[in-house]
Coordinates of C-alpha atoms in Angstrom, one line a residue:
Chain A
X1 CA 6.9 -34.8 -2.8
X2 CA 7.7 -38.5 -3.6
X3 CA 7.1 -41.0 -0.6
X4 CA 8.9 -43.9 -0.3
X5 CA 7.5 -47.1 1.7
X6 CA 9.6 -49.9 2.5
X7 CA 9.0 -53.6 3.3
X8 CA 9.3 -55.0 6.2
X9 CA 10.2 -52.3 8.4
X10 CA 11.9 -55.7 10.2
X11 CA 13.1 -58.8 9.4
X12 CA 14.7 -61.9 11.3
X13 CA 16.9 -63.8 9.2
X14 CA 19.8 -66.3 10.1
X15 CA 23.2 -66.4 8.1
X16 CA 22.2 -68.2 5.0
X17 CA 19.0 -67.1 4.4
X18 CA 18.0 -64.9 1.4
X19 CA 16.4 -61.6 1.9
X20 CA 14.1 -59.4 0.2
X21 CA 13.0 -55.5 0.8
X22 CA 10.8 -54.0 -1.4
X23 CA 10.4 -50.4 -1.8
X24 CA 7.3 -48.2 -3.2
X25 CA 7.0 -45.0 -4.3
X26 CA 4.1 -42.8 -4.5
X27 CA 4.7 -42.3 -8.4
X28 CA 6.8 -43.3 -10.8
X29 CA 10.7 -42.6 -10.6
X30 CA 12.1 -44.7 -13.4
X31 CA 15.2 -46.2 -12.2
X32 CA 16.3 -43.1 -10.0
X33 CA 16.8 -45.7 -6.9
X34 CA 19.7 -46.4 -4.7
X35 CA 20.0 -48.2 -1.7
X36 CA 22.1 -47.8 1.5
X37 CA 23.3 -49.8 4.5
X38 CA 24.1 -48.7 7.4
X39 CA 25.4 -50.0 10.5
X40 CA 24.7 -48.9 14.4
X41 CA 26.7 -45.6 14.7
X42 CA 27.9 -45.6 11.3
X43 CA 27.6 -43.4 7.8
X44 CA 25.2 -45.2 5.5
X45 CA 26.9 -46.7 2.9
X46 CA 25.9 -46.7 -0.9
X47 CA 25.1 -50.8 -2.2
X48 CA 23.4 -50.0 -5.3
X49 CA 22.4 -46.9 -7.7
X50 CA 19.9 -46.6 -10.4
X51 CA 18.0 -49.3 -9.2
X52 CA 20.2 -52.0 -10.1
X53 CA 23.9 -51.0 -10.4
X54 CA 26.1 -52.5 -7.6
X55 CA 28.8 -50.4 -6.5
X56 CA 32.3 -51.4 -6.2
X57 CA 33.7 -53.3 -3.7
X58 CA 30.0 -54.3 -2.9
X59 CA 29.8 -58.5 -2.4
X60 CA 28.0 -59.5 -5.2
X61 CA 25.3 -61.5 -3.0
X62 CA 23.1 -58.3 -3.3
X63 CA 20.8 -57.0 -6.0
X64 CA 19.0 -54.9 -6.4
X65 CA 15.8 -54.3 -9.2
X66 CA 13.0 -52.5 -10.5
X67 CA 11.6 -49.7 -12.6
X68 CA 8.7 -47.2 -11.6
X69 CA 7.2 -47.6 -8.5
X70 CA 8.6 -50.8 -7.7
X71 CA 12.0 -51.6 -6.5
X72 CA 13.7 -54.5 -4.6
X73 CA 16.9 -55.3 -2.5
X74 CA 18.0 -59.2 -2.5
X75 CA 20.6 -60.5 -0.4
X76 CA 21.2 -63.7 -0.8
X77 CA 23.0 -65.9 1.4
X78 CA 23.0 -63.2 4.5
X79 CA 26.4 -63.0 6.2
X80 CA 26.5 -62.1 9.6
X81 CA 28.0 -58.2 8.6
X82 CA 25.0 -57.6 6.8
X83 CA 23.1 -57.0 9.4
X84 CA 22.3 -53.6 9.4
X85 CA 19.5 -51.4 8.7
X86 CA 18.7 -50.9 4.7
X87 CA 17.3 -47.3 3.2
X88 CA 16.0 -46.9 -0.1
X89 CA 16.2 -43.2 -2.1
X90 CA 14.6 -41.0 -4.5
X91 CA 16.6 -40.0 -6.9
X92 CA 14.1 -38.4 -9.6
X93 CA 12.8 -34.9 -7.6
X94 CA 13.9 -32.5 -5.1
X95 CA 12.8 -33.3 -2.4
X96 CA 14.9 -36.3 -2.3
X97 CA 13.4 -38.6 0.0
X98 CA 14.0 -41.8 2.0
X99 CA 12.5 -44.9 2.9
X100 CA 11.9 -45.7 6.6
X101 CA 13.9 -48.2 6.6
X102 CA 14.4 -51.9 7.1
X103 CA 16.6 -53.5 10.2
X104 CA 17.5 -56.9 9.5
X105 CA 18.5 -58.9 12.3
X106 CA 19.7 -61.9 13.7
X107 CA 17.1 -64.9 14.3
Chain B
X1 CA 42.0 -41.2 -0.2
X2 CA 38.4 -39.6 -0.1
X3 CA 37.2 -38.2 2.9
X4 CA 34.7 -35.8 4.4
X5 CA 35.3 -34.3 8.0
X6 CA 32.4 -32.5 9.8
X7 CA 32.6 -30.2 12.2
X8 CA 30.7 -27.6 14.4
X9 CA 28.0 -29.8 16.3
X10 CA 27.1 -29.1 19.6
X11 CA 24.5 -28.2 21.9
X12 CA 22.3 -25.0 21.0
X13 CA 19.3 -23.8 22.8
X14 CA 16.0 -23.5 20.6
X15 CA 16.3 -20.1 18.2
X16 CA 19.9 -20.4 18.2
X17 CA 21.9 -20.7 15.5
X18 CA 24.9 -23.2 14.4
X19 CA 27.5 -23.6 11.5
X20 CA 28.0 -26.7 10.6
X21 CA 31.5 -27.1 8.1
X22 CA 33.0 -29.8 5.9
X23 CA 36.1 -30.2 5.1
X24 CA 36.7 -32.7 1.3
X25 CA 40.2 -33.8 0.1
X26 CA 41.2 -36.9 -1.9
X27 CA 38.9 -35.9 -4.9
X28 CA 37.9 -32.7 -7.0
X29 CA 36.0 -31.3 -4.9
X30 CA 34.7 -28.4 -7.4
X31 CA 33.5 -31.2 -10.0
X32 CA 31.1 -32.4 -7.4
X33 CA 27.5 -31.5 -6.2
X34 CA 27.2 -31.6 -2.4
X35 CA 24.3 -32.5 -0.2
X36 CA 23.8 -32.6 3.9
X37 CA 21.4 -35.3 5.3
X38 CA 20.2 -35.6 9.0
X39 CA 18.9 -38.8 11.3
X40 CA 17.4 -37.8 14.0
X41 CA 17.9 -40.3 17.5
X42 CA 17.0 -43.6 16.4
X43 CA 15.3 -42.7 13.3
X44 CA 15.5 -43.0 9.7
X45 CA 17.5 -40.3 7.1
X46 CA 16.6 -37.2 6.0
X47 CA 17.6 -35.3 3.2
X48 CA 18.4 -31.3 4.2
X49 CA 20.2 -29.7 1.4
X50 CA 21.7 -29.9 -1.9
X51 CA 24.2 -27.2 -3.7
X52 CA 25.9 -27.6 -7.1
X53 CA 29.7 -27.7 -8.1
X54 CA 29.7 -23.1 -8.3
X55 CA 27.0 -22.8 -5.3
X56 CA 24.8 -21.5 -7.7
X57 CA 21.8 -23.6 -7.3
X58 CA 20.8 -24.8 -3.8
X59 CA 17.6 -27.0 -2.9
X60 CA 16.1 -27.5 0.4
X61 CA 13.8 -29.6 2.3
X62 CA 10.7 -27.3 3.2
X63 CA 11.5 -27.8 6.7
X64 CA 14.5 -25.8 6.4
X65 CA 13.6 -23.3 4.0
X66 CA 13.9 -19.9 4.9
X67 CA 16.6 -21.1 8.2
X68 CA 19.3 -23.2 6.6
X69 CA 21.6 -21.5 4.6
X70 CA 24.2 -23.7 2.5
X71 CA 27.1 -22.6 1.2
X72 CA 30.5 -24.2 -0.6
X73 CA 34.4 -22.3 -0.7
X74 CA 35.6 -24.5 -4.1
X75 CA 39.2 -23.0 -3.2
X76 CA 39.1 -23.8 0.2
X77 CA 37.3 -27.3 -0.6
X78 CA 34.7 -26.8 2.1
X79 CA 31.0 -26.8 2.4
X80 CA 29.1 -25.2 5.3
X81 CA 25.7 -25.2 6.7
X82 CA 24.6 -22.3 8.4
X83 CA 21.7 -22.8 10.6
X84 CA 19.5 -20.3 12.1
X85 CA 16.0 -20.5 14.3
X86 CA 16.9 -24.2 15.2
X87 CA 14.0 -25.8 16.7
X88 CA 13.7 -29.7 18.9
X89 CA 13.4 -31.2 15.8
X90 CA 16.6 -30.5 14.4
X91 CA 18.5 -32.2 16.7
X92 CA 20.3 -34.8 14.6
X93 CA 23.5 -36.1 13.7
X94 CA 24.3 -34.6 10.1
X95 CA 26.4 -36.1 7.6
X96 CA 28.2 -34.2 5.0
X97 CA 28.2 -36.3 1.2
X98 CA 29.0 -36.4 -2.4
X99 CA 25.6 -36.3 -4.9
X100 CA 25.9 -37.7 -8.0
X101 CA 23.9 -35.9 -10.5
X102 CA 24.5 -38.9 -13.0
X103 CA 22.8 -41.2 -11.0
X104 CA 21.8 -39.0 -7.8
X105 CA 23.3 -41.0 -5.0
X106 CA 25.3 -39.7 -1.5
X107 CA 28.1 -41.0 -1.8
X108 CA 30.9 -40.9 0.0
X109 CA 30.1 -39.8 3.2
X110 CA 31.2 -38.4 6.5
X111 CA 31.2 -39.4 10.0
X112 CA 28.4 -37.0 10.8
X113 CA 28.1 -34.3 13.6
X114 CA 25.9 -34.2 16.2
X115 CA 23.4 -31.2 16.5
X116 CA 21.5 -30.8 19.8
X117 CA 18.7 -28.5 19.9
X118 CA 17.7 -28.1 24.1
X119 CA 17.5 -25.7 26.6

């Protein structure tokens, strides 16, 4: 199975700021990455898929990049409704696998 | 509009058993793989269980294997997860979603159900 580790599994950040999670897998996936936000109580919600592709309706602030075993989210600018918790995913096996996460909050 | 309705969560005592349904509209619901994931009290989110657009092929996480049973009615455009020997750690809330096999994301999804595994 594929194991994903993200980076930090917190952040503080204040409304402004630019933030970056990073995400690891245990071997190479190409760009079969997406990423997910989600909210207390809420469905995740897709942000980006195959590594880099930003979804509609999703503010243009993030980004996301990488290839292989290395893979990044970028917010820039954080607005006070992004903070949420942040998953990456697996897309290149079955299993498909998460991330731990990454709760970025409010300084 | 697309949506995804679960329902069928509850409380179940360990070696019980539970169907969990969901109900699509707003899209083509036969064009489209399907796939339940689980989060489990105040953790992160697990993948359970895909099944392709004729129920032909179904993948599952080894937990599951051999206990969870998922299943799709194309004319009735509803999926359903049918789960047997439920154990503590399947208590979650499960969310019903979309898989893209082009680019093999969830998305959308649903609201989740809550599965409670207690005696």
């Amino acid at each position: 199975d594929i194991q994903m580790t993200q980076s930090p599994s917190s952040v503080s950040a204040s409304v402004g700021d630019r933030v970056t999670i990073t995400c690891r897998a245990s071997q190479g996936i190409s760009s079969w990455l997406a990423w997910y936000q989600q909210k207390p109580g809420k469905a995740p919600k897709l942000l980006i898929s195959v590594a880099s592709n930003l979804q509609s309706g999703v503010p243009s602030r993030f980004s996301g990049s990488g290839y292989g075993t290395d893979f990044t989210l970028t917010i820039n600018s954080l607005q006070p409704e992004d903070f949420a918790t942040y998953y990456c995913q697996q897309a290149n096996s079955f299993p498909l696998t998460f991330g731990g996460g990454t709760k970025v909050e409010i300084k | 509009e697309v949506q995804l309705v679960e329902s069928g969560g509850g409380l179940v005592q360990p070696g019980g058993s539970l169907r969990l349904s969901c109900a699509a509209s707003g899209f083509t619901f036969p064009s489209y793989w399907m796939t339940w994931v689980r989060q489990a009290p105040g953790k992160g989110l697990e993948w359970v269980a895909n099944i392709n657009q004729d129920g032909s092929a179904t993948y599952y996480v080894d937990s599951v294997k051999g206990r969870f049973t998922l299943s799709r009615d194309n004319a009735k455009n509803s999926l359903s997860l049918h789960m047997n020997s439920l154990r503590a750690d399947d208590t979650a809330v499960y969310y019903c979603a979309t898989w893209s096999d082009s680019s093999g994301s969830f998305d959308p999804w649903g609201q989740g159900a809550l599965v409670t595994v207690s005696s």
